[in-house]
Every structure is written in C-alpha cells, then in structure tokens.
CSV table of C-alpha atoms in Angstrom, one decimal:
chain,number,residue,atom,x,y,z
A,292,MET,CA,6.2,-7.7,-18.7
A,293,SER,CA,5.3,-4.0,-19.1
A,294,ALA,CA,2.1,-4.2,-20.9
A,295,LYS,CA,-1.2,-3.4,-18.8
A,296,LEU,CA,-3.0,-6.4,-17.6
A,297,LYS,CA,-6.7,-6.6,-18.3
A,298,ASN,CA,-7.5,-8.8,-15.3
A,299,PRO,CA,-4.6,-7.7,-12.7
A,300,PRO,CA,-4.6,-9.6,-9.4
A,301,VAL,CA,-4.0,-6.4,-7.5
A,302,PHE,CA,-6.7,-6.0,-4.8
A,303,TYR,CA,-5.2,-3.3,-2.5
A,304,THR,CA,-2.7,-0.6,-3.2
A,305,LEU,CA,-1.3,2.1,-0.8
A,306,GLY,CA,0.9,5.1,-1.2
A,307,LEU,CA,2.2,7.0,1.7
A,308,ILE,CA,4.2,10.3,1.6
A,309,LYS,CA,5.7,11.5,5.0
A,310,PHE,CA,6.4,15.2,5.5
A,311,ASN,CA,7.6,17.6,8.0
A,312,ALA,CA,5.2,17.6,11.1
A,313,VAL,CA,2.5,20.1,11.2
A,314,LEU,CA,1.2,20.1,14.7
A,315,ASN,CA,-1.8,22.3,13.9
A,316,MET,CA,-2.8,20.2,11.0
A,317,GLN,CA,-6.4,20.1,12.4
A,318,ASP,CA,-6.8,23.9,11.7
A,319,PHE,CA,-6.3,23.1,7.8
A,320,ILE,CA,-8.6,20.1,7.5
A,321,ALA,CA,-11.7,22.0,6.6
A,322,LYS,CA,-9.9,23.6,3.7
A,323,ILE,CA,-8.5,20.4,2.6
A,324,GLN,CA,-11.7,18.7,2.7
A,325,SER,CA,-13.2,21.5,0.5
A,326,ASP,CA,-10.7,20.7,-2.2
A,327,LEU,CA,-11.4,16.9,-2.0
A,328,ARG,CA,-15.1,16.9,-1.2
A,329,ASN,CA,-16.4,16.7,-4.8
A,330,GLU,CA,-14.5,13.2,-5.5
A,331,TYR,CA,-14.1,12.2,-1.9
A,332,PRO,CA,-17.2,13.2,-0.1
A,333,ASP,CA,-17.1,10.3,2.8
A,334,PHE,CA,-15.3,12.1,5.6
A,335,SER,CA,-14.5,10.7,9.0
A,336,LYS,CA,-11.9,11.2,11.8
A,337,ASP,CA,-10.3,8.4,13.9
A,338,PHE,CA,-7.0,7.6,15.6
A,339,THR,CA,-4.1,5.2,14.5
A,340,THR,CA,-1.6,4.1,16.9
A,341,GLU,CA,2.4,4.1,16.2
A,342,VAL,CA,4.9,2.4,18.2
A,343,LYS,CA,7.9,4.8,19.0
A,344,ILE,CA,11.2,3.3,20.1
A,345,GLN,CA,13.6,5.7,21.6
A,346,MET,CA,17.1,4.7,22.4
A,347,GLN,CA,18.4,6.0,25.9
A,348,GLY,CA,22.0,5.5,25.3
A,349,PRO,CA,24.7,2.7,25.6
A,350,GLY,CA,23.9,0.0,27.9
A,351,LYS,CA,20.3,1.3,28.6
A,352,VAL,CA,17.1,-0.3,27.6
A,353,PRO,CA,15.3,1.4,25.0
A,354,SER,CA,11.8,3.0,25.9
A,355,VAL,CA,8.8,1.8,23.9
A,356,ASN,CA,5.8,4.2,23.8
A,357,THR,CA,2.6,3.7,21.9
A,358,VAL,CA,1.3,7.0,20.6
A,359,ALA,CA,-2.3,7.8,19.3
A,360,THR,CA,-2.3,9.9,16.1
A,361,GLU,CA,-5.1,11.7,15.0
A,362,ARG,CA,-6.3,10.9,11.3
A,363,TRP,CA,-8.7,12.6,8.9
A,364,ASN,CA,-10.1,10.1,6.1
A,365,PHE,CA,-11.7,11.2,2.7
A,366,LYS,CA,-13.2,8.6,0.8
A,367,ASN,CA,-15.2,8.3,-2.5
A,368,ALA,CA,-18.8,7.3,-2.3
A,369,ALA,CA,-18.1,3.9,-3.6
A,370,THR,CA,-15.5,3.5,-0.7
A,371,THR,CA,-13.1,2.0,-3.1
A,372,ALA,CA,-10.4,4.9,-2.9
A,373,GLY,CA,-9.4,7.5,-0.5
A,374,PHE,CA,-6.9,9.7,1.4
A,375,SER,CA,-6.0,9.7,5.0
A,376,VAL,CA,-4.0,12.7,6.3
A,377,THR,CA,-2.1,13.0,9.7
A,378,ALA,CA,0.0,15.7,11.1
A,379,SER,CA,3.0,14.1,9.3
A,380,SER,CA,1.6,12.1,6.3
A,381,VAL,CA,-0.8,11.8,3.5
A,382,LEU,CA,-1.9,8.4,2.3
A,383,PHE,CA,-3.7,7.6,-1.0
A,384,HIS,CA,-5.2,3.9,-0.9
A,385,THR,CA,-7.4,2.0,-3.3
A,386,THR,CA,-9.1,-1.4,-3.9
A,387,ALA,CA,-10.0,-0.2,-7.4
A,388,TYR,CA,-6.5,0.0,-9.0
A,389,GLU,CA,-6.4,1.3,-12.4
A,390,ASP,CA,-2.8,1.7,-13.4
A,391,SER,CA,0.5,3.3,-12.4
A,392,ALA,CA,-0.2,6.6,-14.0
A,393,HIS,CA,-3.5,7.2,-12.2
A,394,PHE,CA,-2.1,5.9,-9.0
A,395,ILE,CA,0.9,8.1,-9.0
A,396,LYS,CA,-1.3,11.1,-10.2
A,397,SER,CA,-3.6,10.5,-7.1
A,398,MET,CA,-0.6,10.3,-4.6
A,399,LEU,CA,0.8,13.7,-5.9
A,400,HIS,CA,-2.8,15.4,-5.9
A,401,GLY,CA,-3.0,14.5,-2.3
A,402,LEU,CA,0.2,16.0,-1.4
A,403,SER,CA,-0.4,19.0,-3.6
A,404,VAL,CA,-3.7,19.7,-1.6
A,405,VAL,CA,-2.1,19.5,1.7
A,406,HIS,CA,0.8,21.7,0.7
A,407,ALA,CA,-1.5,24.4,-0.9
A,408,HIS,CA,-3.2,25.0,2.5
A,409,VAL,CA,-0.4,24.1,4.9
A,410,GLY,CA,2.8,25.2,3.2
A,411,LEU,CA,5.0,22.0,3.6
A,412,ALA,CA,8.7,22.6,3.9
A,413,PHE,CA,9.9,19.1,2.7
A,414,ILE,CA,8.9,15.4,2.5
A,415,GLU,CA,10.7,12.6,4.6
A,416,SER,CA,9.9,9.4,2.6
A,417,VAL,CA,7.8,7.8,0.0
A,418,ALA,CA,6.3,4.3,0.3
A,419,ILE,CA,4.2,2.2,-1.8
A,420,ARG,CA,2.7,-1.3,-0.9
A,421,VAL,CA,0.8,-3.7,-3.4
A,422,LEU,CA,-1.3,-6.6,-2.3
A,423,ASP,CA,-2.1,-9.1,-5.0
A,424,ALA,CA,-4.5,-12.1,-4.7
A,425,VAL,CA,-3.4,-15.3,-6.7
A,426,ILE,CA,-6.6,-17.4,-6.6
A,427,PRO,CA,-6.3,-20.5,-8.9
A,428,SER,CA,-9.5,-22.1,-10.3
A,429,PRO,CA,-10.6,-25.5,-8.8
A,430,ASN,CA,-8.7,-27.6,-11.3
A,431,GLU,CA,-5.5,-25.4,-11.3
A,432,ASP,CA,-2.4,-25.5,-9.1
A,433,LEU,CA,-0.6,-22.4,-7.6
A,434,ASP,CA,2.5,-23.5,-9.7
A,435,VAL,CA,0.7,-22.4,-12.8
A,436,TYR,CA,0.8,-18.9,-11.5
A,437,LEU,CA,3.9,-18.5,-9.3
A,438,GLN,CA,7.6,-19.3,-9.6
A,439,ALA,CA,9.0,-22.1,-7.2
A,440,GLY,CA,10.8,-19.4,-4.9
A,441,ALA,CA,7.4,-17.8,-4.1
A,442,LEU,CA,5.8,-21.1,-3.1
A,443,GLY,CA,8.4,-22.0,-0.5
A,444,LEU,CA,8.0,-25.3,1.2
A,445,ARG,CA,4.2,-25.9,0.6
A,446,LYS,CA,4.7,-29.5,-0.4
A,447,ALA,CA,7.5,-30.3,2.0
A,448,MET,CA,5.1,-32.2,4.5
A,449,ASP,CA,2.2,-34.4,4.1
A,450,GLY,CA,-1.4,-33.0,5.0
A,451,LYS,CA,-3.5,-29.9,4.2
A,452,LEU,CA,-1.5,-26.6,4.3
A,453,GLN,CA,-3.2,-24.0,6.3
A,454,GLN,CA,-0.8,-21.2,6.0
A,455,ALA,CA,2.9,-20.6,4.7
A,456,ILE,CA,4.8,-17.3,4.6
A,457,SER,CA,8.1,-16.4,2.8
A,458,GLN,CA,9.8,-13.1,2.9
A,459,ALA,CA,12.9,-11.4,1.5
A,460,ILE,CA,14.0,-7.8,2.2
A,461,PHE,CA,16.5,-5.9,-0.1
A,462,ASP,CA,18.5,-2.7,0.0
A,463,THR,CA,17.8,-1.3,-3.4
A,464,PRO,CA,18.7,2.1,-5.4
A,465,ALA,CA,14.9,2.8,-5.1
A,466,GLY,CA,15.0,2.2,-1.3
A,467,GLN,CA,14.4,-0.7,1.1
A,468,ALA,CA,12.1,-3.3,-0.5
A,469,SER,CA,10.2,-6.1,1.1
A,470,SER,CA,8.6,-8.9,-0.7
A,471,SER,CA,6.4,-11.3,1.0
A,472,THR,CA,4.1,-14.4,-0.2
A,473,VAL,CA,1.5,-15.8,2.1
A,474,LEU,CA,-0.3,-19.1,1.1
A,475,VAL,CA,-3.7,-19.3,3.0
A,476,THR,CA,-6.2,-22.0,2.6
A,477,GLY,CA,-9.8,-20.5,3.2
A,478,LYS,CA,-10.8,-16.8,3.1
A,479,LEU,CA,-8.9,-14.1,1.5
A,480,GLY,CA,-5.7,-13.6,3.4
A,481,PHE,CA,-5.2,-9.9,4.7
A,482,PRO,CA,-2.1,-8.6,6.5
A,483,SER,CA,-3.1,-7.9,10.3
A,484,ASP,CA,-1.1,-4.6,10.3
A,485,LEU,CA,-3.5,-3.1,7.7
A,486,LEU,CA,-6.6,-3.9,9.9
A,487,PRO,CA,-9.2,-2.3,10.2
A,488,MET,CA,-10.0,-2.3,6.6
A,489,THR,CA,-11.9,1.0,5.7
A,490,LEU,CA,-12.5,0.5,1.9
A,491,LYS,CA,-14.7,-2.1,0.3
A,492,LEU,CA,-12.8,-5.1,-1.3
A,493,ASN,CA,-13.7,-6.4,-4.7
A,494,LYS,CA,-16.0,-9.3,-4.5
A,495,HIS,CA,-14.0,-10.9,-7.5
A,496,PHE,CA,-11.2,-11.7,-4.9
A,497,ALA,CA,-13.3,-13.9,-2.7
A,498,ALA,CA,-11.3,-17.2,-1.8
A,499,VAL,CA,-12.3,-20.4,-0.2
A,500,ARG,CA,-9.4,-22.6,-1.1
A,501,LEU,CA,-5.7,-22.5,-1.1
A,502,HIS,CA,-4.5,-19.3,-2.6
A,503,ALA,CA,-1.5,-17.0,-2.4
A,504,ILE,CA,-1.2,-13.1,-1.3
A,505,LEU,CA,1.9,-11.4,-2.8
A,506,ASP,CA,2.7,-8.4,-0.4
A,507,ASN,CA,5.4,-6.1,-2.1
A,508,GLN,CA,6.4,-2.9,-0.8
A,509,CYS,CA,9.3,-0.4,-1.1
A,510,GLN,CA,10.2,2.8,0.9
A,511,LYS,CA,12.7,5.5,0.1
A,512,ILE,CA,13.8,7.8,3.0
A,513,GLU,CA,15.1,10.9,1.6
A,514,ARG,CA,14.5,14.6,2.5
A,515,VAL,CA,13.2,16.5,-0.4
A,516,SER,CA,11.9,20.0,-0.6
A,517,ILE,CA,8.6,20.3,-2.2
A,518,ASP,CA,9.6,20.0,-5.7
A,519,LEU,CA,6.7,17.9,-7.3
A,520,ALA,CA,8.8,16.8,-10.3
A,521,LYS,CA,11.5,15.3,-8.1
A,522,ILE,CA,8.9,13.7,-5.8
A,523,GLU,CA,7.3,12.1,-8.7
A,524,SER,CA,10.6,10.7,-9.7
A,525,LEU,CA,11.0,9.1,-6.4
A,526,ILE,CA,7.5,7.7,-6.5
A,527,ARG,CA,8.2,6.3,-9.8
A,528,ALA,CA,11.2,4.6,-8.7
A,529,VAL,CA,9.7,3.3,-5.6
A,530,LYS,CA,6.7,1.9,-7.7
A,531,ALA,CA,8.8,0.4,-10.3
A,532,GLN,CA,10.6,-1.6,-7.6
A,533,THR,CA,7.4,-3.2,-6.3
A,534,LYS,CA,6.5,-4.0,-9.8
A,535,GLN,CA,9.9,-5.7,-10.4
A,536,ALA,CA,9.3,-8.0,-7.2
A,537,PHE,CA,5.8,-8.8,-8.5
A,538,GLU,CA,6.9,-9.8,-12.1
A,539,SER,CA,9.7,-11.9,-10.4
A,540,SER,CA,7.3,-14.0,-8.4
A,541,ILE,CA,4.9,-14.8,-11.3
A,542,THR,CA,5.0,-17.3,-14.2
A,543,LYS,CA,4.6,-16.3,-17.9
A,544,LYS,CA,1.5,-18.5,-18.0
A,545,ALA,CA,0.0,-16.2,-15.3
A,546,LEU,CA,0.8,-13.0,-17.3
A,547,GLN,CA,-1.1,-14.8,-20.2
A,548,ILE,CA,-4.2,-15.6,-17.9
A,549,TRP,CA,-4.3,-12.0,-16.8
A,550,SER,CA,-3.7,-10.3,-19.9
C-alpha cells in the first residue's frame, strides 16, 4: 500500500517538534517572520494552554497547573497550511496534505528557520498526527472501507448509532503510537483537543451521515542535537508508524476507491 493515493481521505495533518526552551523567543519572531512571510504572510499571535502535573513526592497529591503559553502563527494566504511557534516548539499543520515528502520537508524547514535565528541546542521530541475522514456514499456501508476491528461495536445494539470510539496505544520502535477510530452520525467529527481550528477545511469532507474519523499519531521522545539528517530520520520513522496504523485499518477496496 505504498503508492500515492489520488484521492486520499486525509483532511488534517500536524507535525510537532519540541526543542530546548527559549525564554526570549519573542525577540526573534520578527526575523522568523521575515523568512516565512513570502509563503506564509498571514501572521497572528495568541495563547495556548498546557496542563502541567508536578509530582510532590511519595504519598503527596500531585499539583496540577494550567499554564498559558504565547504562540506565534504563520499561515499561507489560503489558510490551508502554516506554522505555529512557541518558546519550546514549532508546529507545521495543513488541511491540504500533498505527500510525505512535502510534509517532512515543511517540518524541517520550520525547524531550520527557528534554529537559524535562535541557535537551538537540541530537540526533545517529534510527533505527527494524521486525521482521515472516511465518508461513504449514501448507498455504501462503512465496512466497504474499514476493517472489522476499526468498526468496533457499531452493530451491537438496535437503533441509530450516534457515536462510537475505539482506541489502541502501542509502544513501538518509532515511539508511542495511538490509533483511534471515531464513528459519528452527522457533521464531520473533529477532536475537541484540536479546537479552535485555525485552518480552512476542505469542503470535500463535508459529512451529514454516518462516517468514520481515523486519528493516528505517534511521538518519539529522544534528545537529539540539531543534526537535520538525524532529525529527518526520526520524523520519517514516526510518519511511517502513523501510515502503518492507517493501512491496518482500511480495506483493499478502500485503497482501490482512493487510488
């Protein structure tokens, strides 16, 4: 299943690289924007929240704090792709996925731009998340596209299914991988942890009936010096793991339809 699909079901893809914290990142944003402005002219700044859990010691209740993190966003004019930079990460995300080569190149480009102005010491982790929308036509059933394991217990009860969720988490050589399938009746399902959505979704993926969202992600936690060749190798391994999870969920017939 390695051939490029002509009509892939992917509708949102994210690639995140975390690096050593740069507390004065705001001082470098103007230079970073200068390098990204031609292709990503839409600039904005906002805040994202992170939940941090700190262990207090044996027998003590851990402290849980919500921390607001400043984030600088650079999007293309069509708002279908962009970068988000924080003091400790660079994210590339797109709703107009082309192929692995272009996606990985974009992730490395974002890291290279930040490194050129900041002078990073190392990266901490690489993560990729891919969302696919499996929307059958009115006269088709989801089992045309998905393996039985991905469909879960959708026919276990009488009545109209509103939502069903199945998930598996694995420790793999490429990192910790998570594969989820969400069945939803109605509008296109979208993970709440990714809201608000700042990019424009492709209208091709509009859904009004029962459909499935495949949510595959993998994260590799490993401290690596800024060696782009080695970092690219990590990214490729992580991306291959998300692809394996996707291919394990779909049928041969689905592959024919999307090819």
